[in-house]
């Protein structure tokens, strides 16, 4: 796959085959991609907490806000939930700001996951203090992002945006449709 | 190239063959990668300003802070400067915050550039108001990041970090060395 194909395949997925487990070794390979990615002033302030055991995944699940626009859907059913999570932390002993580093790292990880046949969802909407308490995350770390990962079992289709409506929707075949702005709209001409 | 090879090749480059020009069409293909990348709540608030003409590149150059740790180096000499820039803007008519979107978009663009034989540098340290004035960027847009692009002419080598010193350095062969933290350091064990 070239990068265009990889990015096209790297959709946000929210339903998975939960029986398809993901190992710590697989996640570590993904973290290596983030490790080698750009970071402001080469500070490398990001740390990563890996969650792969089913009991830990069950403890993580309630802290995430799923698919805001699907107002009648409360999130994936048991059996279709993520099989692993990566919590991206900012180490305040290294830096007091994390800027654009978490987005860069998250994209590297999600592209690596996609290449490996996995998929998932980047969560910025997280119940951070409850998560901190549940997993005893020290105050030294800011909780920046949670990446949910699994083997996707849903189809996601890119649509052209209409009437500036960015809300994704699910059709009656459970296919997920995501409207995207056109190149003409997003390139500013001087 | 698989994603690991692509990310290893995607170093931060600061010296280029300025004669190697980059077309608006090439940049547009890179923007398409960002267009198809994840964005919070699918809002897609990012816009992109493309700079490819030599006179425009010359006007952009002074607004960027080059290689903070190389205290005796003022930036690339004429002839070794970027051949194009992408300014990532946040459209405040769409959203009042841009979160992790710019980092995700920047990484997609830089990986696409790397695959195309280009390379560059992500600048968060930008003289934003001077840049806004020079290119008459409307107040509707926050200036988030500037990506500098060109055909790299320098060698960049990844090193293992020693004594927690993140400062990159250039050796007497002008090879650029970048110390990276180990996997053991960045993975937090619960």
Short mmCIF file of C-alpha atoms in Angstrom, two decimals, chain B residues 11 16 45 48 62 89 93 99 143 156 171 186:
data_model
loop_
_atom_site.label_atom_id
_atom_site.label_comp_id
_atom_site.label_asym_id
_atom_site.label_seq_id
_atom_site.Cartn_x
_atom_site.Cartn_y
_atom_site.Cartn_z
CA UNK B 11 13.35 12.93 9.23
CA UNK B 16 17.44 21.43 0.45
CA UNK B 45 -11.73 23.10 10.40
CA UNK B 48 -4.23 25.22 3.71
CA UNK B 62 12.17 35.16 7.63
CA UNK B 89 -4.75 27.51 9.15
CA UNK B 93 -15.85 30.20 11.41
CA UNK B 99 -6.87 20.43 19.16
CA UNK B 143 -2.06 30.37 11.89
CA UNK B 156 20.08 12.81 9.29
CA UNK B 171 29.15 16.77 13.09
CA UNK B 186 8.54 5.89 26.76
#
